[in-house]
Amino acid sequence: MSTPLSPLRVVDADFFAAAGPGGELPAPTLPEIAFAGRSNVGKSSLMNALMGRRNLVRTSGTPGCTRAVNLFRARCADDVELLLADLPGYGYAKRSKDERTSWGPLLERYLGRRPSLAALVVLVDARRGIEDEERQLLEFVASTKAQRAPVATLIVATKLDKVPASRRKVELQRIRAEGAPVLGVSAESGDGVAAVWSRVRAVVGVGLPQ
Ligand SMILES: Nc1nc2c(ncn2[C@@H]2O[C@H](COP(=O)(O)OP(=O)(O)OP(=O)(O)O)[C@@H](O)[C@H]2O)c(=O)[nH]1
Ligand SMILES: [Mg+2]
Protein backbone atom coordinates (compact mmCIF):
# COMPACT_ATOMS: atom_id res chain seq x y z
CA MET A 1 0.00 0.00 0.00
CA SER A 2 1.41 3.42 -0.89
CA THR A 3 1.41 6.24 1.65
CA PRO A 4 -1.25 8.86 0.91
CA LEU A 5 0.18 12.07 -0.52
CA SER A 6 0.30 14.72 2.20
CA PRO A 7 -1.74 17.77 1.19
CA LEU A 8 1.23 19.81 2.40
CA ARG A 9 3.60 18.25 -0.06
CA VAL A 10 5.03 20.42 -2.85
CA VAL A 11 3.80 19.07 -6.18
CA ASP A 12 5.02 21.84 -8.45
CA ALA A 13 7.91 24.27 -8.12
CA ASP A 14 9.59 26.77 -10.40
CA PHE A 15 11.81 29.82 -10.53
CA PHE A 16 9.75 33.00 -10.03
CA ALA A 17 11.99 36.08 -9.98
CA ALA A 18 15.34 37.45 -8.88
CA ALA A 19 16.52 40.82 -7.64
CA GLY A 20 20.17 41.77 -7.39
CA PRO A 21 21.57 44.75 -5.53
CA GLY A 22 19.59 47.82 -6.57
CA GLY A 23 17.19 45.62 -8.58
CA GLU A 24 13.43 45.64 -8.39
CA LEU A 25 11.63 42.96 -6.43
CA PRO A 26 8.41 41.70 -8.04
CA ALA A 27 5.14 43.16 -6.74
CA PRO A 28 4.14 41.31 -3.54
CA THR A 29 1.54 38.62 -4.23
CA LEU A 30 1.91 35.28 -2.45
CA PRO A 31 3.16 34.85 1.15
CA GLU A 32 6.94 34.59 1.19
CA ILE A 33 9.22 32.46 3.34
CA ALA A 34 12.81 33.65 3.40
CA PHE A 35 15.85 31.47 4.06
CA ALA A 36 18.78 33.32 5.59
CA GLY A 37 22.09 32.23 7.01
CA ARG A 38 25.81 32.28 6.71
CA SER A 39 27.34 31.37 3.34
CA ASN A 40 27.56 27.62 2.78
CA VAL A 41 25.20 26.77 5.67
CA GLY A 42 22.86 24.94 3.28
CA LYS A 43 20.06 27.42 2.39
CA SER A 44 19.79 26.45 -1.27
CA SER A 45 20.10 22.72 -0.47
CA LEU A 46 17.29 22.90 2.08
CA MET A 47 15.06 24.78 -0.36
CA ASN A 48 15.62 22.09 -3.01
CA ALA A 49 14.84 19.40 -0.42
CA LEU A 50 11.65 21.19 0.67
CA MET A 51 10.47 21.51 -2.92
CA GLY A 52 11.46 17.94 -3.74
CA ARG A 53 13.73 19.14 -6.54
CA ARG A 54 17.34 18.21 -6.92
CA ASN A 55 18.72 21.26 -8.70
CA LEU A 56 16.10 23.98 -8.96
CA VAL A 57 17.97 26.24 -6.56
CA ARG A 58 21.64 26.57 -7.36
CA THR A 59 23.91 25.12 -4.69
CA SER A 60 27.66 25.34 -4.59
CA GLY A 61 30.73 24.26 -2.74
CA THR A 62 31.97 27.85 -3.18
CA PRO A 63 30.70 30.02 -0.34
CA GLY A 64 28.93 33.20 -1.36
CA CYS A 65 27.46 31.78 -4.56
CA THR A 66 23.98 33.28 -4.07
CA ARG A 67 24.22 37.08 -4.36
CA ALA A 68 20.67 38.03 -5.25
CA VAL A 69 17.28 37.43 -3.69
CA ASN A 70 15.95 34.51 -5.72
CA LEU A 71 12.26 33.70 -5.45
CA PHE A 72 10.80 30.26 -6.17
CA ARG A 73 7.12 29.42 -6.36
CA ALA A 74 5.95 26.23 -4.67
CA ARG A 75 2.47 24.75 -5.09
CA CYS A 76 1.31 22.11 -2.64
CA ALA A 77 -1.04 19.18 -3.22
CA ASP A 78 -3.80 21.21 -1.53
CA ASP A 79 -3.25 24.05 -4.04
CA VAL A 80 -1.73 26.43 -1.49
CA GLU A 81 0.98 28.49 -3.17
CA LEU A 82 3.95 30.12 -1.46
CA LEU A 83 7.13 31.85 -2.55
CA LEU A 84 10.44 30.70 -1.12
CA ALA A 85 13.20 33.32 -1.05
CA ASP A 86 16.86 32.29 -1.20
CA LEU A 87 18.81 35.14 0.38
CA PRO A 88 22.47 36.01 -0.12
CA GLY A 89 24.68 34.30 2.45
CA TYR A 90 26.56 36.50 4.88
CA GLY A 91 29.83 36.08 6.75
CA TYR A 92 31.93 35.30 3.71
CA ALA A 93 35.22 37.16 4.15
CA LYS A 94 36.68 36.82 0.64
CA ARG A 95 34.37 39.36 -1.01
CA SER A 96 35.49 42.64 -2.42
CA LYS A 97 34.53 45.64 -0.33
CA ASP A 98 32.21 46.85 -3.08
CA GLU A 99 30.25 43.64 -3.16
CA ARG A 100 29.90 43.60 0.60
CA THR A 101 28.45 47.08 0.70
CA SER A 102 26.20 46.40 -2.27
CA TRP A 103 24.32 43.44 -0.86
CA GLY A 104 23.98 44.69 2.69
CA PRO A 105 21.17 47.04 1.64
CA LEU A 106 19.49 44.34 -0.47
CA LEU A 107 19.08 42.05 2.53
CA GLU A 108 18.03 44.95 4.69
CA ARG A 109 15.46 46.13 2.16
CA TYR A 110 14.04 42.65 1.69
CA LEU A 111 13.95 41.64 5.37
CA GLY A 112 12.99 45.06 6.66
CA ARG A 113 10.35 46.21 4.23
CA ARG A 114 8.95 43.37 2.15
CA PRO A 115 5.19 43.46 2.88
CA SER A 116 4.59 39.86 1.76
CA LEU A 117 7.32 38.38 3.99
CA ALA A 118 5.44 35.95 6.25
CA ALA A 119 8.24 33.89 7.79
CA LEU A 120 11.99 33.95 8.18
CA VAL A 121 13.89 30.69 8.50
CA VAL A 122 17.34 31.31 9.96
CA LEU A 123 19.71 28.48 9.19
CA VAL A 124 22.62 27.61 11.43
CA ASP A 125 25.10 24.79 11.08
CA ALA A 126 24.16 22.18 13.71
CA ARG A 127 27.84 22.04 14.72
CA ARG A 128 28.12 25.82 15.23
CA GLY A 129 24.78 26.89 16.60
CA ILE A 130 23.57 30.49 16.88
CA GLU A 131 26.24 33.18 16.69
CA ASP A 132 26.23 36.99 16.74
CA GLU A 133 25.15 37.36 13.11
CA GLU A 134 22.05 35.24 13.69
CA ARG A 135 21.16 37.17 16.85
CA GLN A 136 21.52 40.42 14.91
CA LEU A 137 19.38 39.11 12.08
CA LEU A 138 16.58 38.07 14.46
CA GLU A 139 16.81 41.38 16.31
CA PHE A 140 16.72 43.33 13.06
CA VAL A 141 13.56 41.57 11.87
CA ALA A 142 11.94 42.00 15.30
CA SER A 143 12.80 45.72 15.19
CA THR A 144 10.76 46.19 12.00
CA LYS A 145 7.54 44.80 13.43
CA ALA A 146 5.90 48.20 13.90
CA GLN A 147 6.00 48.77 10.13
CA ARG A 148 4.15 45.69 8.89
CA ALA A 149 2.48 42.36 9.74
CA PRO A 150 4.58 40.21 12.09
CA VAL A 151 7.14 37.88 10.56
CA ALA A 152 7.30 34.44 12.20
CA THR A 153 10.82 33.16 12.82
CA LEU A 154 12.19 29.66 12.96
CA ILE A 155 15.72 28.37 13.47
CA VAL A 156 16.79 25.37 11.42
CA ALA A 157 19.99 23.52 12.31
CA THR A 158 21.48 22.13 9.07
CA LYS A 159 23.88 19.31 8.17
CA LEU A 160 22.63 17.18 11.04
CA ASP A 161 24.15 14.16 9.26
CA LYS A 162 27.58 15.58 10.19
CA VAL A 163 26.78 15.39 13.91
CA PRO A 164 27.17 11.91 15.42
CA ALA A 165 23.71 10.46 16.12
CA SER A 166 24.49 10.26 19.83
CA ARG A 167 25.14 14.07 19.99
CA ARG A 168 22.20 15.34 17.91
CA LYS A 169 19.72 15.76 20.72
CA VAL A 170 22.22 17.62 22.91
CA GLU A 171 23.30 19.95 20.08
CA LEU A 172 19.68 20.82 19.22
CA GLN A 173 18.90 21.43 22.89
CA ARG A 174 21.87 23.78 23.14
CA ILE A 175 20.54 25.83 20.22
CA ARG A 176 16.99 25.70 21.58
CA ALA A 177 18.28 27.06 24.88
CA GLU A 178 18.79 30.39 23.07
CA GLY A 179 15.04 30.85 23.20
CA ALA A 180 13.94 30.27 19.60
CA PRO A 181 12.16 27.18 18.27
CA VAL A 182 14.62 24.97 16.42
CA LEU A 183 14.31 22.02 14.07
CA GLY A 184 17.21 19.90 12.85
CA VAL A 185 17.57 18.80 9.20
CA SER A 186 19.82 17.05 6.80
CA ALA A 187 19.30 17.97 3.16
CA GLU A 188 21.59 15.03 2.41
CA SER A 189 19.51 12.30 4.05
CA GLY A 190 16.18 14.15 4.03
CA ASP A 191 15.82 13.84 7.81
CA GLY A 192 13.66 16.60 9.28
CA VAL A 193 12.71 18.14 5.92
CA ALA A 194 8.99 17.25 6.17
CA ALA A 195 8.89 18.63 9.73
CA VAL A 196 10.38 21.95 8.55
CA TRP A 197 7.85 22.20 5.75
CA SER A 198 4.87 21.48 7.97
CA ARG A 199 6.11 24.03 10.54
CA VAL A 200 6.61 26.62 7.82
CA ARG A 201 3.10 25.99 6.50
CA ALA A 202 1.69 26.28 10.03
CA VAL A 203 3.48 29.55 10.82
CA VAL A 204 2.30 31.20 7.63
CA GLY A 205 -1.23 30.17 8.55
CA VAL A 206 -1.80 27.51 5.91
CA GLY A 207 -1.21 24.37 7.98
CA LEU A 208 -3.53 21.38 7.96
CA PRO A 209 -7.02 22.13 9.29
CA GLN A 210 -7.32 20.90 12.91
N1 LIG B 1 26.50 16.78 4.55
C1 LIG B 1 25.65 17.75 4.21
N2 LIG B 1 26.04 18.70 3.33
C2 LIG B 1 25.15 19.67 3.01
C3 LIG B 1 23.85 19.73 3.59
N3 LIG B 1 23.22 20.83 3.12
C4 LIG B 1 24.09 21.43 2.26
N4 LIG B 1 25.26 20.73 2.19
C5 LIG B 1 26.44 21.07 1.37
O1 LIG B 1 26.96 22.32 1.79
C6 LIG B 1 27.42 23.10 0.66
C7 LIG B 1 26.71 24.44 0.62
O2 LIG B 1 25.32 24.23 0.42
P1 LIG B 1 24.38 25.36 -0.20
O3 LIG B 1 23.00 24.84 -0.10
O4 LIG B 1 24.88 25.78 -1.54
O5 LIG B 1 24.63 26.53 0.86
P2 LIG B 1 24.07 28.03 0.84
O6 LIG B 1 23.76 28.39 2.24
O7 LIG B 1 22.97 28.16 -0.15
O8 LIG B 1 25.39 28.84 0.37
P3 LIG B 1 25.48 30.31 -0.31
O9 LIG B 1 24.51 30.36 -1.44
O10 LIG B 1 26.91 30.38 -0.72
O11 LIG B 1 25.16 31.31 0.76
C8 LIG B 1 27.15 22.24 -0.57
O12 LIG B 1 28.33 21.57 -0.90
C9 LIG B 1 26.07 21.26 -0.10
O13 LIG B 1 26.11 20.03 -0.79
C10 LIG B 1 23.47 18.69 4.52
O14 LIG B 1 22.37 18.66 5.09
N5 LIG B 1 24.42 17.74 4.78
MG1 LIG C 1 22.83 29.36 -1.88
CSV table of C-alpha atoms and ligand atoms in Angstrom, one decimal:
chain,number,residue,atom,x,y,z
A,1,MET,CA,0.0,0.0,0.0
A,2,SER,CA,1.4,3.4,-0.9
A,3,THR,CA,1.4,6.2,1.7
A,4,PRO,CA,-1.3,8.9,0.9
A,5,LEU,CA,0.2,12.1,-0.5
A,6,SER,CA,0.3,14.7,2.2
A,7,PRO,CA,-1.7,17.8,1.2
A,8,LEU,CA,1.2,19.8,2.4
A,9,ARG,CA,3.6,18.2,-0.1
A,10,VAL,CA,5.0,20.4,-2.9
A,11,VAL,CA,3.8,19.1,-6.2
A,12,ASP,CA,5.0,21.8,-8.4
A,13,ALA,CA,7.9,24.3,-8.1
A,14,ASP,CA,9.6,26.8,-10.4
A,15,PHE,CA,11.8,29.8,-10.5
A,16,PHE,CA,9.8,33.0,-10.0
A,17,ALA,CA,12.0,36.1,-10.0
A,18,ALA,CA,15.3,37.5,-8.9
A,19,ALA,CA,16.5,40.8,-7.6
A,20,GLY,CA,20.2,41.8,-7.4
A,21,PRO,CA,21.6,44.8,-5.5
A,22,GLY,CA,19.6,47.8,-6.6
A,23,GLY,CA,17.2,45.6,-8.6
A,24,GLU,CA,13.4,45.6,-8.4
A,25,LEU,CA,11.6,43.0,-6.4
A,26,PRO,CA,8.4,41.7,-8.0
A,27,ALA,CA,5.1,43.2,-6.7
A,28,PRO,CA,4.1,41.3,-3.5
A,29,THR,CA,1.5,38.6,-4.2
A,30,LEU,CA,1.9,35.3,-2.4
A,31,PRO,CA,3.2,34.8,1.2
A,32,GLU,CA,6.9,34.6,1.2
A,33,ILE,CA,9.2,32.5,3.3
A,34,ALA,CA,12.8,33.6,3.4
A,35,PHE,CA,15.9,31.5,4.1
A,36,ALA,CA,18.8,33.3,5.6
A,37,GLY,CA,22.1,32.2,7.0
A,38,ARG,CA,25.8,32.3,6.7
A,39,SER,CA,27.3,31.4,3.3
A,40,ASN,CA,27.6,27.6,2.8
A,41,VAL,CA,25.2,26.8,5.7
A,42,GLY,CA,22.9,24.9,3.3
A,43,LYS,CA,20.1,27.4,2.4
A,44,SER,CA,19.8,26.4,-1.3
A,45,SER,CA,20.1,22.7,-0.5
A,46,LEU,CA,17.3,22.9,2.1
A,47,MET,CA,15.1,24.8,-0.4
A,48,ASN,CA,15.6,22.1,-3.0
A,49,ALA,CA,14.8,19.4,-0.4
A,50,LEU,CA,11.7,21.2,0.7
A,51,MET,CA,10.5,21.5,-2.9
A,52,GLY,CA,11.5,17.9,-3.7
A,53,ARG,CA,13.7,19.1,-6.5
A,54,ARG,CA,17.3,18.2,-6.9
A,55,ASN,CA,18.7,21.3,-8.7
A,56,LEU,CA,16.1,24.0,-9.0
A,57,VAL,CA,18.0,26.2,-6.6
A,58,ARG,CA,21.6,26.6,-7.4
A,59,THR,CA,23.9,25.1,-4.7
A,60,SER,CA,27.7,25.3,-4.6
A,61,GLY,CA,30.7,24.3,-2.7
A,62,THR,CA,32.0,27.9,-3.2
A,63,PRO,CA,30.7,30.0,-0.3
A,64,GLY,CA,28.9,33.2,-1.4
A,65,CYS,CA,27.5,31.8,-4.6
A,66,THR,CA,24.0,33.3,-4.1
A,67,ARG,CA,24.2,37.1,-4.4
A,68,ALA,CA,20.7,38.0,-5.2
A,69,VAL,CA,17.3,37.4,-3.7
A,70,ASN,CA,16.0,34.5,-5.7
A,71,LEU,CA,12.3,33.7,-5.4
A,72,PHE,CA,10.8,30.3,-6.2
A,73,ARG,CA,7.1,29.4,-6.4
A,74,ALA,CA,5.9,26.2,-4.7
A,75,ARG,CA,2.5,24.8,-5.1
A,76,CYS,CA,1.3,22.1,-2.6
A,77,ALA,CA,-1.0,19.2,-3.2
A,78,ASP,CA,-3.8,21.2,-1.5
A,79,ASP,CA,-3.2,24.1,-4.0
A,80,VAL,CA,-1.7,26.4,-1.5
A,81,GLU,CA,1.0,28.5,-3.2
A,82,LEU,CA,3.9,30.1,-1.5
A,83,LEU,CA,7.1,31.8,-2.5
A,84,LEU,CA,10.4,30.7,-1.1
A,85,ALA,CA,13.2,33.3,-1.1
A,86,ASP,CA,16.9,32.3,-1.2
A,87,LEU,CA,18.8,35.1,0.4
A,88,PRO,CA,22.5,36.0,-0.1
A,89,GLY,CA,24.7,34.3,2.4
A,90,TYR,CA,26.6,36.5,4.9
A,91,GLY,CA,29.8,36.1,6.7
A,92,TYR,CA,31.9,35.3,3.7
A,93,ALA,CA,35.2,37.2,4.1
A,94,LYS,CA,36.7,36.8,0.6
A,95,ARG,CA,34.4,39.4,-1.0
A,96,SER,CA,35.5,42.6,-2.4
A,97,LYS,CA,34.5,45.6,-0.3
A,98,ASP,CA,32.2,46.9,-3.1
A,99,GLU,CA,30.3,43.6,-3.2
A,100,ARG,CA,29.9,43.6,0.6
A,101,THR,CA,28.4,47.1,0.7
A,102,SER,CA,26.2,46.4,-2.3
A,103,TRP,CA,24.3,43.4,-0.9
A,104,GLY,CA,24.0,44.7,2.7
A,105,PRO,CA,21.2,47.0,1.6
A,106,LEU,CA,19.5,44.3,-0.5
A,107,LEU,CA,19.1,42.0,2.5
A,108,GLU,CA,18.0,45.0,4.7
A,109,ARG,CA,15.5,46.1,2.2
A,110,TYR,CA,14.0,42.6,1.7
A,111,LEU,CA,13.9,41.6,5.4
A,112,GLY,CA,13.0,45.1,6.7
A,113,ARG,CA,10.3,46.2,4.2
A,114,ARG,CA,8.9,43.4,2.1
A,115,PRO,CA,5.2,43.5,2.9
A,116,SER,CA,4.6,39.9,1.8
A,117,LEU,CA,7.3,38.4,4.0
A,118,ALA,CA,5.4,36.0,6.3
A,119,ALA,CA,8.2,33.9,7.8
A,120,LEU,CA,12.0,33.9,8.2
A,121,VAL,CA,13.9,30.7,8.5
A,122,VAL,CA,17.3,31.3,10.0
A,123,LEU,CA,19.7,28.5,9.2
A,124,VAL,CA,22.6,27.6,11.4
A,125,ASP,CA,25.1,24.8,11.1
A,126,ALA,CA,24.2,22.2,13.7
A,127,ARG,CA,27.8,22.0,14.7
A,128,ARG,CA,28.1,25.8,15.2
A,129,GLY,CA,24.8,26.9,16.6
A,130,ILE,CA,23.6,30.5,16.9
A,131,GLU,CA,26.2,33.2,16.7
A,132,ASP,CA,26.2,37.0,16.7
A,133,GLU,CA,25.2,37.4,13.1
A,134,GLU,CA,22.0,35.2,13.7
A,135,ARG,CA,21.2,37.2,16.8
A,136,GLN,CA,21.5,40.4,14.9
A,137,LEU,CA,19.4,39.1,12.1
A,138,LEU,CA,16.6,38.1,14.5
A,139,GLU,CA,16.8,41.4,16.3
A,140,PHE,CA,16.7,43.3,13.1
A,141,VAL,CA,13.6,41.6,11.9
A,142,ALA,CA,11.9,42.0,15.3
A,143,SER,CA,12.8,45.7,15.2
A,144,THR,CA,10.8,46.2,12.0
A,145,LYS,CA,7.5,44.8,13.4
A,146,ALA,CA,5.9,48.2,13.9
A,147,GLN,CA,6.0,48.8,10.1
A,148,ARG,CA,4.2,45.7,8.9
A,149,ALA,CA,2.5,42.4,9.7
A,150,PRO,CA,4.6,40.2,12.1
A,151,VAL,CA,7.1,37.9,10.6
A,152,ALA,CA,7.3,34.4,12.2
A,153,THR,CA,10.8,33.2,12.8
A,154,LEU,CA,12.2,29.7,13.0
A,155,ILE,CA,15.7,28.4,13.5
A,156,VAL,CA,16.8,25.4,11.4
A,157,ALA,CA,20.0,23.5,12.3
A,158,THR,CA,21.5,22.1,9.1
A,159,LYS,CA,23.9,19.3,8.2
A,160,LEU,CA,22.6,17.2,11.0
A,161,ASP,CA,24.2,14.2,9.3
A,162,LYS,CA,27.6,15.6,10.2
A,163,VAL,CA,26.8,15.4,13.9
A,164,PRO,CA,27.2,11.9,15.4
A,165,ALA,CA,23.7,10.5,16.1
A,166,SER,CA,24.5,10.3,19.8
A,167,ARG,CA,25.1,14.1,20.0
A,168,ARG,CA,22.2,15.3,17.9
A,169,LYS,CA,19.7,15.8,20.7
A,170,VAL,CA,22.2,17.6,22.9
A,171,GLU,CA,23.3,19.9,20.1
A,172,LEU,CA,19.7,20.8,19.2
A,173,GLN,CA,18.9,21.4,22.9
A,174,ARG,CA,21.9,23.8,23.1
A,175,ILE,CA,20.5,25.8,20.2
A,176,ARG,CA,17.0,25.7,21.6
A,177,ALA,CA,18.3,27.1,24.9
A,178,GLU,CA,18.8,30.4,23.1
A,179,GLY,CA,15.0,30.8,23.2
A,180,ALA,CA,13.9,30.3,19.6
A,181,PRO,CA,12.2,27.2,18.3
A,182,VAL,CA,14.6,25.0,16.4
A,183,LEU,CA,14.3,22.0,14.1
A,184,GLY,CA,17.2,19.9,12.8
A,185,VAL,CA,17.6,18.8,9.2
A,186,SER,CA,19.8,17.0,6.8
A,187,ALA,CA,19.3,18.0,3.2
A,188,GLU,CA,21.6,15.0,2.4
A,189,SER,CA,19.5,12.3,4.1
A,190,GLY,CA,16.2,14.2,4.0
A,191,ASP,CA,15.8,13.8,7.8
A,192,GLY,CA,13.7,16.6,9.3
A,193,VAL,CA,12.7,18.1,5.9
A,194,ALA,CA,9.0,17.3,6.2
A,195,ALA,CA,8.9,18.6,9.7
A,196,VAL,CA,10.4,22.0,8.6
A,197,TRP,CA,7.8,22.2,5.8
A,198,SER,CA,4.9,21.5,8.0
A,199,ARG,CA,6.1,24.0,10.5
A,200,VAL,CA,6.6,26.6,7.8
A,201,ARG,CA,3.1,26.0,6.5
A,202,ALA,CA,1.7,26.3,10.0
A,203,VAL,CA,3.5,29.5,10.8
A,204,VAL,CA,2.3,31.2,7.6
A,205,GLY,CA,-1.2,30.2,8.5
A,206,VAL,CA,-1.8,27.5,5.9
A,207,GLY,CA,-1.2,24.4,8.0
A,208,LEU,CA,-3.5,21.4,8.0
A,209,PRO,CA,-7.0,22.1,9.3
A,210,GLN,CA,-7.3,20.9,12.9
B,1,LIG,N1,26.5,16.8,4.6
B,1,LIG,C1,25.7,17.8,4.2
B,1,LIG,N2,26.0,18.7,3.3
B,1,LIG,C2,25.1,19.7,3.0
B,1,LIG,C3,23.8,19.7,3.6
B,1,LIG,N3,23.2,20.8,3.1
B,1,LIG,C4,24.1,21.4,2.3
B,1,LIG,N4,25.3,20.7,2.2
B,1,LIG,C5,26.4,21.1,1.4
B,1,LIG,O1,27.0,22.3,1.8
B,1,LIG,C6,27.4,23.1,0.7
B,1,LIG,C7,26.7,24.4,0.6
B,1,LIG,O2,25.3,24.2,0.4
B,1,LIG,P1,24.4,25.4,-0.2
B,1,LIG,O3,23.0,24.8,-0.1
B,1,LIG,O4,24.9,25.8,-1.5
B,1,LIG,O5,24.6,26.5,0.9
B,1,LIG,P2,24.1,28.0,0.8
B,1,LIG,O6,23.8,28.4,2.2
B,1,LIG,O7,23.0,28.2,-0.1
B,1,LIG,O8,25.4,28.8,0.4
B,1,LIG,P3,25.5,30.3,-0.3
B,1,LIG,O9,24.5,30.4,-1.4
B,1,LIG,O10,26.9,30.4,-0.7
B,1,LIG,O11,25.2,31.3,0.8
B,1,LIG,C8,27.2,22.2,-0.6
B,1,LIG,O12,28.3,21.6,-0.9
B,1,LIG,C9,26.1,21.3,-0.1
B,1,LIG,O13,26.1,20.0,-0.8
B,1,LIG,C10,23.5,18.7,4.5
B,1,LIG,O14,22.4,18.7,5.1
B,1,LIG,N5,24.4,17.7,4.8
B,2,MG,MG,22.8,29.4,-1.9
